[in-house]
Short mmCIF file of C-alpha atoms in Angstrom, two decimals:
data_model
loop_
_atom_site.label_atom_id
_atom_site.label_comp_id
_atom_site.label_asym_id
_atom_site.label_seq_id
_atom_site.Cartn_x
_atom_site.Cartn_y
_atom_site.Cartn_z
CA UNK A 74 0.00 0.00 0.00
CA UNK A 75 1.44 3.69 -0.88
CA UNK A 76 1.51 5.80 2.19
CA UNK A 77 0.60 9.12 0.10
CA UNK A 78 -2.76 9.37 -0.69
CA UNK A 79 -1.73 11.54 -4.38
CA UNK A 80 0.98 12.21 -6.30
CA UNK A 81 1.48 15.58 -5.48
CA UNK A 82 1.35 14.42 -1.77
CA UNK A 83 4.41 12.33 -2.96
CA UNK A 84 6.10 15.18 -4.21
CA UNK A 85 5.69 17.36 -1.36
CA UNK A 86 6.08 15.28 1.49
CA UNK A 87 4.44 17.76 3.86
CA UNK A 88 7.27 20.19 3.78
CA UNK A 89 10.17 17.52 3.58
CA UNK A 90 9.92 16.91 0.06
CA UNK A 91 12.72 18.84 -1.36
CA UNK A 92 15.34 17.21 1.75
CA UNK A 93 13.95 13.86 0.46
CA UNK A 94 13.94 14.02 -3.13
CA UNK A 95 17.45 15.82 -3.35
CA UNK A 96 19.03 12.52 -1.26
CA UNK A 97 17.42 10.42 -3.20
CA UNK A 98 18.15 12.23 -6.90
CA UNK A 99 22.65 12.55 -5.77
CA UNK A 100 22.23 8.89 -4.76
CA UNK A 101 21.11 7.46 -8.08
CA UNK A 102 22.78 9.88 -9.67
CA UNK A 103 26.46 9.31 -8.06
CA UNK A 104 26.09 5.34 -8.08
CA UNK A 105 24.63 5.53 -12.00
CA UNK A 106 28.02 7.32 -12.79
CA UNK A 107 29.92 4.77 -10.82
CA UNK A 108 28.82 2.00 -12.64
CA UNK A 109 28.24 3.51 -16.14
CA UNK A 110 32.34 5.29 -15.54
CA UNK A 111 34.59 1.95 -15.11
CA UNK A 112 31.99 -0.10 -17.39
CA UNK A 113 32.91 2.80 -20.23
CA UNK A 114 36.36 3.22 -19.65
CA UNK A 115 36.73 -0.85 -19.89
CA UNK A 116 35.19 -0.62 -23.07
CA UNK A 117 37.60 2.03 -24.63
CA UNK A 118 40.26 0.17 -23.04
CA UNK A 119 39.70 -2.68 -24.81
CA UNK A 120 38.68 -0.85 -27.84
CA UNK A 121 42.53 0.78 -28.02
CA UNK A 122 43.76 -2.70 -27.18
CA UNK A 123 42.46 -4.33 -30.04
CA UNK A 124 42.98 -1.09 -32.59
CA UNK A 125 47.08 -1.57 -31.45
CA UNK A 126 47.28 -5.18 -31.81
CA UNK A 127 45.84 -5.10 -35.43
CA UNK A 128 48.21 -2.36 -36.08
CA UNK A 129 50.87 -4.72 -34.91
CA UNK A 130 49.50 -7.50 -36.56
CA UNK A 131 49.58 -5.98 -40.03
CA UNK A 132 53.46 -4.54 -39.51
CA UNK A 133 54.11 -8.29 -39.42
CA UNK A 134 52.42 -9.45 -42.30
CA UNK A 135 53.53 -6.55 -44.72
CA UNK A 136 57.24 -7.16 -43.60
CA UNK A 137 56.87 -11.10 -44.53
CA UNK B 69 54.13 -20.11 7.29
CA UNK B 70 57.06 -18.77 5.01
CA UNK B 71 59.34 -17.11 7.79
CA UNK B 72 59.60 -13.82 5.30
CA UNK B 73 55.93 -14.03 5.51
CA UNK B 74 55.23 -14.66 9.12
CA UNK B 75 57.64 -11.48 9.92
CA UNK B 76 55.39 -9.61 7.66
CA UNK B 77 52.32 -10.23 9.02
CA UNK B 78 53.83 -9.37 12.53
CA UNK B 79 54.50 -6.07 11.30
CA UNK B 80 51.37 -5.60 9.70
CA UNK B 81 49.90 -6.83 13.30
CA UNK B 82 52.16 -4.61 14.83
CA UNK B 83 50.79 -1.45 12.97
CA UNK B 84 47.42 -1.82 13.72
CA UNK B 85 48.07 -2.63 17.55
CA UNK B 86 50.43 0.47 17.75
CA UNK B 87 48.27 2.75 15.83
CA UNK B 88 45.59 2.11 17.52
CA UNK B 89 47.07 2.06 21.11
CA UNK B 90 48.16 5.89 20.17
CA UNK B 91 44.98 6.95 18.84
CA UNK B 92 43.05 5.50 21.52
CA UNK B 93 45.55 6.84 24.57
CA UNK B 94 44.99 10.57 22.56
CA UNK B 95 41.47 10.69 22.58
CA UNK B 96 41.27 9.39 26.40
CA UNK B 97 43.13 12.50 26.43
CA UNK B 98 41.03 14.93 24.89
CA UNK B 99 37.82 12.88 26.42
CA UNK B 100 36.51 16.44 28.08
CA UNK B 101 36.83 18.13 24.62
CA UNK B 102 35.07 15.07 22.33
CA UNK B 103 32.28 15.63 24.05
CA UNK B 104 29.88 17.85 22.21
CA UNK B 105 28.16 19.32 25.52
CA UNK B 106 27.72 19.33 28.99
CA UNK B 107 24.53 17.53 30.57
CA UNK B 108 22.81 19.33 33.28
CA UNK B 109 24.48 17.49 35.93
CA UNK B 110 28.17 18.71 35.17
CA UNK B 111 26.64 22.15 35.17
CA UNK B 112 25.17 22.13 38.59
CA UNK B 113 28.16 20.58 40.01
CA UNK B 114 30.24 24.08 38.60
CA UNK B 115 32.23 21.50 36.10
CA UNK B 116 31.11 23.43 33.24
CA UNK B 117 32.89 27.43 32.75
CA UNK B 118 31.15 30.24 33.03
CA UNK B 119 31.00 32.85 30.42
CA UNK B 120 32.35 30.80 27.85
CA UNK B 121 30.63 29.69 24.67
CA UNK B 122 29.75 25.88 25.50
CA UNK B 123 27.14 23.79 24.78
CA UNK B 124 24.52 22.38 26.80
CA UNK B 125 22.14 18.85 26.20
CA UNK B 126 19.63 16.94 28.04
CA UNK B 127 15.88 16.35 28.35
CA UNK B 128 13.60 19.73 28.03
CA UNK B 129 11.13 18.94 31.10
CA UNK B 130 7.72 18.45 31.38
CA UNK B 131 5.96 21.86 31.68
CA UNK B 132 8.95 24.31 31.65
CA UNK B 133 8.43 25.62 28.50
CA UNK B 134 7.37 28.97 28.40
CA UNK B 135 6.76 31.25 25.52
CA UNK B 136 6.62 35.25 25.11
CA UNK B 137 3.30 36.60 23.67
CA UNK B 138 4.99 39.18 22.42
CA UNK B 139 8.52 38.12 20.89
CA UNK B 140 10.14 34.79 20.14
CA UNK B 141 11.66 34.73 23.64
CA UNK B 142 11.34 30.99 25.44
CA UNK B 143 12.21 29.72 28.80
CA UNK B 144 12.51 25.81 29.32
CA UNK B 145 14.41 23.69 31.83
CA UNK B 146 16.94 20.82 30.82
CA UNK B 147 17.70 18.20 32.76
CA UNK B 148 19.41 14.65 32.86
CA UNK B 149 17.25 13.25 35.84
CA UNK B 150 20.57 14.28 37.90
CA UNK B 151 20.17 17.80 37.35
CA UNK B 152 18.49 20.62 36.03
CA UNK B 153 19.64 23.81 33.97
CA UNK B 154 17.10 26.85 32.98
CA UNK B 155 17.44 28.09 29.61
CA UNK B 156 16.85 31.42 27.67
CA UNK B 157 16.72 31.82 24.42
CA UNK B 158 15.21 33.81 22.00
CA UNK B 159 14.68 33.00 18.07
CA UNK B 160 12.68 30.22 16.15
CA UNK B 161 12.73 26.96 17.78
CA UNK B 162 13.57 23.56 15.28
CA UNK B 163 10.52 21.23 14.67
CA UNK B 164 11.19 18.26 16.72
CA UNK B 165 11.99 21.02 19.44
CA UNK B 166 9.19 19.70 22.16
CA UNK B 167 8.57 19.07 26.20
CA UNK B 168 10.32 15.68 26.83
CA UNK B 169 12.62 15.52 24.29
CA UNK B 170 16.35 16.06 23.58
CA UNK B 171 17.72 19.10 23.20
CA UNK B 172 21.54 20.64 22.61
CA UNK B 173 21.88 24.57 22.93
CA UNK B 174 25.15 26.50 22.17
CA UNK B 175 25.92 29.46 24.65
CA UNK B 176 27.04 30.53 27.51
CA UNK B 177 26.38 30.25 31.42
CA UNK B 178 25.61 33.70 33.29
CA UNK B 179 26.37 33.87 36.69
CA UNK B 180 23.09 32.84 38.54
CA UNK B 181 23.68 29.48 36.49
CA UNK B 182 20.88 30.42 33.73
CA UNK B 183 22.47 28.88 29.93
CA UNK B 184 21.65 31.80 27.62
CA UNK B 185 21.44 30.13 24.60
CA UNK B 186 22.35 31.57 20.99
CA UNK B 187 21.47 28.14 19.09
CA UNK B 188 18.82 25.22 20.09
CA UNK B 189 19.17 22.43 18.07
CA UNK B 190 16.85 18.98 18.41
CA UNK B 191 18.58 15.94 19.49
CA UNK B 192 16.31 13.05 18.61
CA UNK B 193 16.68 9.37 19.91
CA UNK B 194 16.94 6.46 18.43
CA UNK B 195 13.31 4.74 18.04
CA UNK B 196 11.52 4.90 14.70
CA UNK B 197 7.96 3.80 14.48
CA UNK B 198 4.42 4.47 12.59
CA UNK B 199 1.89 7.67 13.85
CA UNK B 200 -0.54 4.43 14.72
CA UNK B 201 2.09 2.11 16.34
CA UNK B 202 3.37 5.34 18.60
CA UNK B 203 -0.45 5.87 19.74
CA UNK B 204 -0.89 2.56 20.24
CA UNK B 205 1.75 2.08 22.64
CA UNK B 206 1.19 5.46 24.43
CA UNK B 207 -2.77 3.70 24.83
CA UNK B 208 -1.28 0.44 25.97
CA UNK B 209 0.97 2.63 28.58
CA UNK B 210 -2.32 5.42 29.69
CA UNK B 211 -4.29 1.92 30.73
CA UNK B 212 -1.29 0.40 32.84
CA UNK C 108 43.28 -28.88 -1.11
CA UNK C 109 42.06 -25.53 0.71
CA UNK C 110 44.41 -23.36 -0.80
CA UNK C 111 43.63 -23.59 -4.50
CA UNK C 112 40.93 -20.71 -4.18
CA UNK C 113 44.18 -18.57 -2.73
CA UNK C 114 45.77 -20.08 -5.69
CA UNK C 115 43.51 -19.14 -7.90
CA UNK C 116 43.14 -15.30 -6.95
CA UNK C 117 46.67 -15.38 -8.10
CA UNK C 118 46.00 -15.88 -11.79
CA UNK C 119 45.36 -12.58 -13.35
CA UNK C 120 43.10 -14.33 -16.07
CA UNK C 121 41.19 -16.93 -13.77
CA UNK C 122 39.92 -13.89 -11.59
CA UNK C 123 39.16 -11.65 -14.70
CA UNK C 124 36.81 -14.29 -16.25
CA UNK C 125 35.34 -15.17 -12.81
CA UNK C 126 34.23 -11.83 -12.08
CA UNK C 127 32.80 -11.58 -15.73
CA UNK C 128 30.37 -13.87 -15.11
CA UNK C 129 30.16 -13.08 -11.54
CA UNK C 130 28.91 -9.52 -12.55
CA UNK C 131 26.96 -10.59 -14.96
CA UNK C 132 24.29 -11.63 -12.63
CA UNK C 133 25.16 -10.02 -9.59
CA UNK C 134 25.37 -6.58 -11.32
CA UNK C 135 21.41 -6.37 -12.60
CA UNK C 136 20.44 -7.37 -9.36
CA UNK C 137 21.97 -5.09 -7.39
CA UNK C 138 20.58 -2.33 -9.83
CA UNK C 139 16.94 -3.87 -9.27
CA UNK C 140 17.51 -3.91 -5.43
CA UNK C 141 18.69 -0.82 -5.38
CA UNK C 142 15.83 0.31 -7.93
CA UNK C 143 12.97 -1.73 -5.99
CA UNK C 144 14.39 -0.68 -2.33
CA UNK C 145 13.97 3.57 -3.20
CA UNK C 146 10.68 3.14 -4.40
CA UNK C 147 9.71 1.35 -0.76
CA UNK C 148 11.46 3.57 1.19
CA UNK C 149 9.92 6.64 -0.73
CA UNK C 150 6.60 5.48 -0.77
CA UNK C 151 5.73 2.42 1.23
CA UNK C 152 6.67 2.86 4.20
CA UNK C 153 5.09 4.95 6.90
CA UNK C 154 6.31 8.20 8.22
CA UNK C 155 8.09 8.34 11.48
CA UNK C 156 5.79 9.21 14.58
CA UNK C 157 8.11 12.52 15.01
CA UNK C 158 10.37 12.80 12.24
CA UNK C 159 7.44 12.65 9.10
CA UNK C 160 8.42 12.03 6.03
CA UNK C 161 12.39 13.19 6.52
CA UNK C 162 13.47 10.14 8.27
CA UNK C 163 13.20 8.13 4.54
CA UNK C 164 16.61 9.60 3.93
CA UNK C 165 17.47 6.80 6.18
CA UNK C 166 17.19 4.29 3.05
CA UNK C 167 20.23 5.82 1.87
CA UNK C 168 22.11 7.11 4.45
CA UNK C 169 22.34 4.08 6.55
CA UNK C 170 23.28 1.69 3.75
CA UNK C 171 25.71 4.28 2.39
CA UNK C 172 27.34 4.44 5.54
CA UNK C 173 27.63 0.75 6.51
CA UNK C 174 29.05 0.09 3.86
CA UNK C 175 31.64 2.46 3.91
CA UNK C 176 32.90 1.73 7.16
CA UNK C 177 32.73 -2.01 5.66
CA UNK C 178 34.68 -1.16 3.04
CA UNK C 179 37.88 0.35 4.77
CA UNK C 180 38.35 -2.79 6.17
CA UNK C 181 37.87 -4.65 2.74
CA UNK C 182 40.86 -1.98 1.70
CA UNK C 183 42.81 -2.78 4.92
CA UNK C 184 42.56 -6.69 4.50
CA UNK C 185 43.19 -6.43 0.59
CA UNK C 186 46.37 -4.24 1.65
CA UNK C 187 47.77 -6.36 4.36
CA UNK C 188 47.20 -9.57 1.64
CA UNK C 189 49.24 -7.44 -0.37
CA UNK C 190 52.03 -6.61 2.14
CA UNK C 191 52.06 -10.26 3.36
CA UNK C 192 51.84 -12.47 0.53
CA UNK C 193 52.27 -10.33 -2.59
CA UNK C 194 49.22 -11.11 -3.99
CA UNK C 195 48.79 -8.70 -7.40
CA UNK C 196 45.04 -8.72 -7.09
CA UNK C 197 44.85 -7.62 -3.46
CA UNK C 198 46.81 -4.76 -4.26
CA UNK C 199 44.54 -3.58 -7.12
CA UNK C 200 41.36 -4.24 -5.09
CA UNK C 201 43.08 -2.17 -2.39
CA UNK C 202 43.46 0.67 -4.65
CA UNK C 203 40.07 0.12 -6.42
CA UNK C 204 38.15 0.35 -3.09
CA UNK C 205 39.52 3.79 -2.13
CA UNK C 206 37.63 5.93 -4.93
CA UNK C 207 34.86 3.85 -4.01
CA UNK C 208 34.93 4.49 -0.28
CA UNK C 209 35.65 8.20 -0.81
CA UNK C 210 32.50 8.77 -2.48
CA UNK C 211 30.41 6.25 -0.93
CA UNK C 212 31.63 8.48 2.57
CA UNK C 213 30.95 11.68 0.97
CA UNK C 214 27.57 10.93 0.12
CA UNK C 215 26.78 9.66 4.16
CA UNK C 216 27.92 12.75 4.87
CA UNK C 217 25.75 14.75 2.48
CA UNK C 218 22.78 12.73 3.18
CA UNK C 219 23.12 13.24 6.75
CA UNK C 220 23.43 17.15 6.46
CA UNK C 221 20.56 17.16 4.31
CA UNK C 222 18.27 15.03 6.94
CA UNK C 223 20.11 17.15 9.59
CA UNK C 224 18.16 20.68 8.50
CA UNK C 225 14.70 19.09 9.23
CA UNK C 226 15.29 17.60 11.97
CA UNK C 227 18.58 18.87 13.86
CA UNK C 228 17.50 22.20 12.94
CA UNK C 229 21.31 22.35 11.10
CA UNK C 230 23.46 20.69 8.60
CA UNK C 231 26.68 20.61 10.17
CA UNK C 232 28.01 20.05 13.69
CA UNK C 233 30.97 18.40 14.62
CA UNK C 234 30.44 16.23 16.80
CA UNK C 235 32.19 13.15 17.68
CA UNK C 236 30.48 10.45 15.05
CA UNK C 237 30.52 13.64 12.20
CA UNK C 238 34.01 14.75 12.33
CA UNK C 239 35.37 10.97 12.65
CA UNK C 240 33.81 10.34 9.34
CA UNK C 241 35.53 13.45 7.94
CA UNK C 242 38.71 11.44 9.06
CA UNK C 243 37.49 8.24 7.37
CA UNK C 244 36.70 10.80 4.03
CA UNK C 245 40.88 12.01 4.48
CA UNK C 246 41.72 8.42 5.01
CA UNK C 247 39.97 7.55 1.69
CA UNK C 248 41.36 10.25 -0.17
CA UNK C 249 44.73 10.14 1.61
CA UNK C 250 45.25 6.56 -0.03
CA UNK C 251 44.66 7.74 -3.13
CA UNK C 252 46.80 10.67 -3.53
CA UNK C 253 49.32 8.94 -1.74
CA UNK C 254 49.44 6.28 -4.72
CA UNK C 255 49.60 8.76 -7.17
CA UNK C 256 52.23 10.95 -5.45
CA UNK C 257 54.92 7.89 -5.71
CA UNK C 258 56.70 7.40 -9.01
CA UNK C 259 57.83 3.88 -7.74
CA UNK C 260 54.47 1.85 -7.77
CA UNK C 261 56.09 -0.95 -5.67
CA UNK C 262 56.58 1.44 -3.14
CA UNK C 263 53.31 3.33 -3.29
CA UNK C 264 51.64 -0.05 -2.89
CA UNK C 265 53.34 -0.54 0.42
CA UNK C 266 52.79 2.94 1.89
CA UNK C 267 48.98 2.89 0.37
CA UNK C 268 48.70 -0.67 2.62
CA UNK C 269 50.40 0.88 6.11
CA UNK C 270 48.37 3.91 5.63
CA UNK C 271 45.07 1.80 5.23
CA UNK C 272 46.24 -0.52 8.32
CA UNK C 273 46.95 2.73 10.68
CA UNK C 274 43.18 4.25 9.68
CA UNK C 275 41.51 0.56 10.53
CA UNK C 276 41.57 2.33 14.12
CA UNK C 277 38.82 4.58 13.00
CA UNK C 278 36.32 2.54 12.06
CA UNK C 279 35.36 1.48 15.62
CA UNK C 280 35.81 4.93 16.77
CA UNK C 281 33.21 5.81 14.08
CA UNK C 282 30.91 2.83 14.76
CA UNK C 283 31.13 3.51 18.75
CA UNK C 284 31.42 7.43 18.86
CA UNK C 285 27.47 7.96 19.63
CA UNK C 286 27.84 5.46 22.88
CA UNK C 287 31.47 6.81 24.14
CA UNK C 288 30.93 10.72 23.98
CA UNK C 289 28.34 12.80 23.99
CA UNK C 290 27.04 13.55 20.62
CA UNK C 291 24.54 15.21 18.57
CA UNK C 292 23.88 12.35 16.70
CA UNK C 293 21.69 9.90 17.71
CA UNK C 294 23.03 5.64 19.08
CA UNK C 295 22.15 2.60 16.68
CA UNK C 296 19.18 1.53 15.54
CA UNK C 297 19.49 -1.62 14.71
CA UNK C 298 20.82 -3.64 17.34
CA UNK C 299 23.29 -7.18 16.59
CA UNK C 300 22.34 -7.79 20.51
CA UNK C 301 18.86 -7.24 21.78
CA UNK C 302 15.87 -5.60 19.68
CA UNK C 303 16.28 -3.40 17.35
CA UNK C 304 14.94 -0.04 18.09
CA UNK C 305 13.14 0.64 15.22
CA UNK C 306 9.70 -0.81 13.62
CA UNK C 307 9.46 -4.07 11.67
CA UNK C 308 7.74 -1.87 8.72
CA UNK C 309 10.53 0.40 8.65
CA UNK C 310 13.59 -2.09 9.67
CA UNK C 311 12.81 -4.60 6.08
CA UNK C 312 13.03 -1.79 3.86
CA UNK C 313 16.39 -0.49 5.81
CA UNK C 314 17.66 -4.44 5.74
CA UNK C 315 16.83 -4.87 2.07
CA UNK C 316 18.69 -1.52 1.03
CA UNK C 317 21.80 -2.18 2.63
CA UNK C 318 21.83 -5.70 1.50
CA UNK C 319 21.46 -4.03 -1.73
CA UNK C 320 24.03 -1.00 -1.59
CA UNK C 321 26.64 -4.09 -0.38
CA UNK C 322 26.07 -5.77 -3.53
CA UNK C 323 26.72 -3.53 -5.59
CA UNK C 324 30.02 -2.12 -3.43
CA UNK C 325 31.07 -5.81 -4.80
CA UNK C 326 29.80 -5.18 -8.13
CA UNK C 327 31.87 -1.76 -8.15
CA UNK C 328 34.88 -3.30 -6.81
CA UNK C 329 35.14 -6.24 -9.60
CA UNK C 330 34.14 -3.13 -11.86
CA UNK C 331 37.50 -1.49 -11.05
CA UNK C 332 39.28 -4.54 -11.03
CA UNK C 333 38.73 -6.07 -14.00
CA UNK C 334 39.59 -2.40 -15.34
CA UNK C 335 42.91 -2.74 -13.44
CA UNK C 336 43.66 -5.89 -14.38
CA UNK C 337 43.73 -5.45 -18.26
CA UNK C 338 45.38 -2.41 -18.46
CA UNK C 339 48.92 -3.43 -16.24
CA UNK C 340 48.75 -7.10 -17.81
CA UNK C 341 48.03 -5.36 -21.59
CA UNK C 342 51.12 -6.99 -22.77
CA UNK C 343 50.26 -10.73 -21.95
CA UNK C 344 48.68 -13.72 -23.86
CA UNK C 345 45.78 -13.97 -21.85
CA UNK C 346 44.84 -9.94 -22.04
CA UNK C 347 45.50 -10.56 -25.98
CA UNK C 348 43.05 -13.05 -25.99
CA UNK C 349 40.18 -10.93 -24.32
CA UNK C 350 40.76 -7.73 -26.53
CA UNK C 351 40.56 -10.46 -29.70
CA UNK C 352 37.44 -11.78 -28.64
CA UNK C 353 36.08 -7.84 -29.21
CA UNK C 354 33.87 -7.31 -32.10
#
């Protein structure tokens, strides 16, 4: 069962909406960024990786 | 154990037993100034200095609080059941600020031991509970 | 026998495909916790019988907070591993988890000023359990820099692992600070001894959410690891391997 009776009671939270909300927004905010960050730089990691080792790779091949 | 390894692990031991035999002899140290107030008791006893900017908690008794008509001066009493301190203050109050509950002012002690506070601040406890389970009980505890 | 897992954590690839398919399941579902537990806390649960509606910024800042003091000592153990056995790993999950516990500390400090206004009647006071966690913040932050400020990494490792040993002291300074001194702030809630001072309909919300933020503290620290992991073993067959398997 939802405590507030409307939506706009949600929002206001009898005066401690905005202490509430504001908590609430950093927290997803700051963990979605420390997922998305080490997921992304992983990614680019392995993306420069690869892009070198072809690089390499063909050196080889064209000095045969 | 690898002997290199055993002799590491006694110094890591070592650190932490060290480390925290300092830390803990410094704060037993500064005990008087960890403390974030004085209760009521030290206060009475003429533990706490007068005239300097301290700060006071305890209980706000039953039935001391007394409001101006005219201004947003307040009187209360604050006590820790082993003492009792009057208060004056003047300036808007924090929500949970209520007969019964805790309360920490900043300010200082005048010489008839009255706290004239500059700051009140709410010191809540730690029980969380419902608007219905909170009657309940105080229902359960009227009939006993 | 009982020492292959110990083994194991020693091989760079073993541990980088593990937590692959470790995260794979344990990351959505510490998203959907996490997800699933705000929504209770925010709307399902009843107010507090003096605190209203504020006291919902409990869902976060308890769980935040836990776990940061929890993770110190995951950085302290990974560091010691590191100083007594020189295990690679440890000392990348040492160095992983201080970022982590820097900002997981910065936002129980945040969320506590914020809940402080309503019901304090301030944000800031320092007080015994408040300024100890500004310690645990330096602490954080102080094995950090201290990493970067070394050019020899061998070294850095070692100082990074004392420093993180020494601060261990904190933590039950932190966790007992509202019992020893007189604070602002108020004792425990929930209790490991004895009943918990704080309703059933408000304590499962509270359990679920710092189940949850715990999860995904693990999730975060494989996160950094495996990020770690392939970028100072680049050069070797196994990291090859991975980056070839990249479409």
């Amino acid at each position: 069962m939802m405590h507030f009776d409307s939506w706009s009671d949600l929002w206001v939270m009898a005066g401690h909406g905005p202490y509430v909300w504001f908590c609430y927004a950093v927290f997803l905010c700051v963990l979605a960024v420390m997922v998305v960050h080490p997921l992304w730089r992983l990614a680019a990691l392995k993306r420069r990786l690869k892009r070198r080792l072809s690089a390499l790779e063909s050196n080889q091949t064209s000095e045969e | 154990m690898h002997p290199k390894r055993k002799k590491r692990l006694i110094v890591v031991l070592a650190v932490v037993v060290l480390s925290s035999a300092g830390v803990g002899l410094v704060s037993y140290g500064l005990r008087g100034n960890i403390n974030l107030f004085y209760p009521p008791a030290d206060v009475v006893a003429g533990k706490a200095p007068v005239g300097q900017s301290i700060r006071l908690g305890g209980m706000v008794v039953e039935g001391s609080i007394q409001r101006s008509d005219t201004s947003l001066d307040v009187r209360f009493e604050v006590t820790d059941y082993a003492g009792t301190v009057p208060v004056k203050y003047s300036g808007i109050l924090p929500d949970l600020f209520d007969e019964g509950q805790g309360v920490v002012a900043a300010g200082q002690l005048d010489g008839e031991g009255v706290f004239l506070a500059h700051e009140v601040l709410a010191k809540h406890d730690e029980n969380y509970m419902p608007p219905e389970v909170a009657e309940a009980l105080e229902a359960a505890g009227k009939k006993q | 026998m009982a020492w292959t897992w110990f083994h194991r954590l020693g091989s760079s690839p073993w541990v980088y495909r593990f937590s692959g398919t470790l995260l794979r399941f344990l990351l959505p579902l510490a998203i959907a916790m996490i997800v699933l537990g705000c929504i209770w806390g925010i709307a399902f649960t009843p107010p507090d019988f003096r605190q209203g509606n504020s006291y919902r910024i409990i869902y976060i800042h308890v769980p935040v907070s836990v776990v940061s003091l929890a993770g110190y000592y995951v950085m302290a153990v990974a560091g010691a591993v590191s100083l007594i056995w020189r295990l690679k790993v440890a000392d990348m999950a040492m160095r992983v988890a201080a970022p982590i516990g820097a900002v997981l500390t910065f936002l129980a400090l945040l969320t506590g000023a914020v809940w402080g206004k309503p019901t304090w009647g301030t944000f800031w006071v320092w007080d015994a359990r408040i300024t100890s966690m500004v310690v645990l913040l330096f602490l954080y932050l102080g094995v950090f820099a201290l990493y970067e400020a070394f050019d020899n990494k061998t070294l850095a490792s070692k100082a990074c692992a004392i420093l993180s040993l020494v601060g261990t002291v904190n933590i039950p300074i932190i966790y007992k600070s509202v019992d020893w001194w007189y604070s602002l702030h108020q004792p425990a809630s929930i209790k490991f001894t004895g009943e918990s001072t704080i309703d059933p309909s408000m304590l499962y919300p509270l359990l679920w959410m710092i189940v949850a933020v715990y999860l995904l503290y693990a999730c975060l620290l494989l996160l950094g690891l495996r990020v770690t992991l392939l970028e100072s073993e680049a050069k070797t067959a196994w990291a090859r391997k991975v980056v070839m398997e990249v479409k």
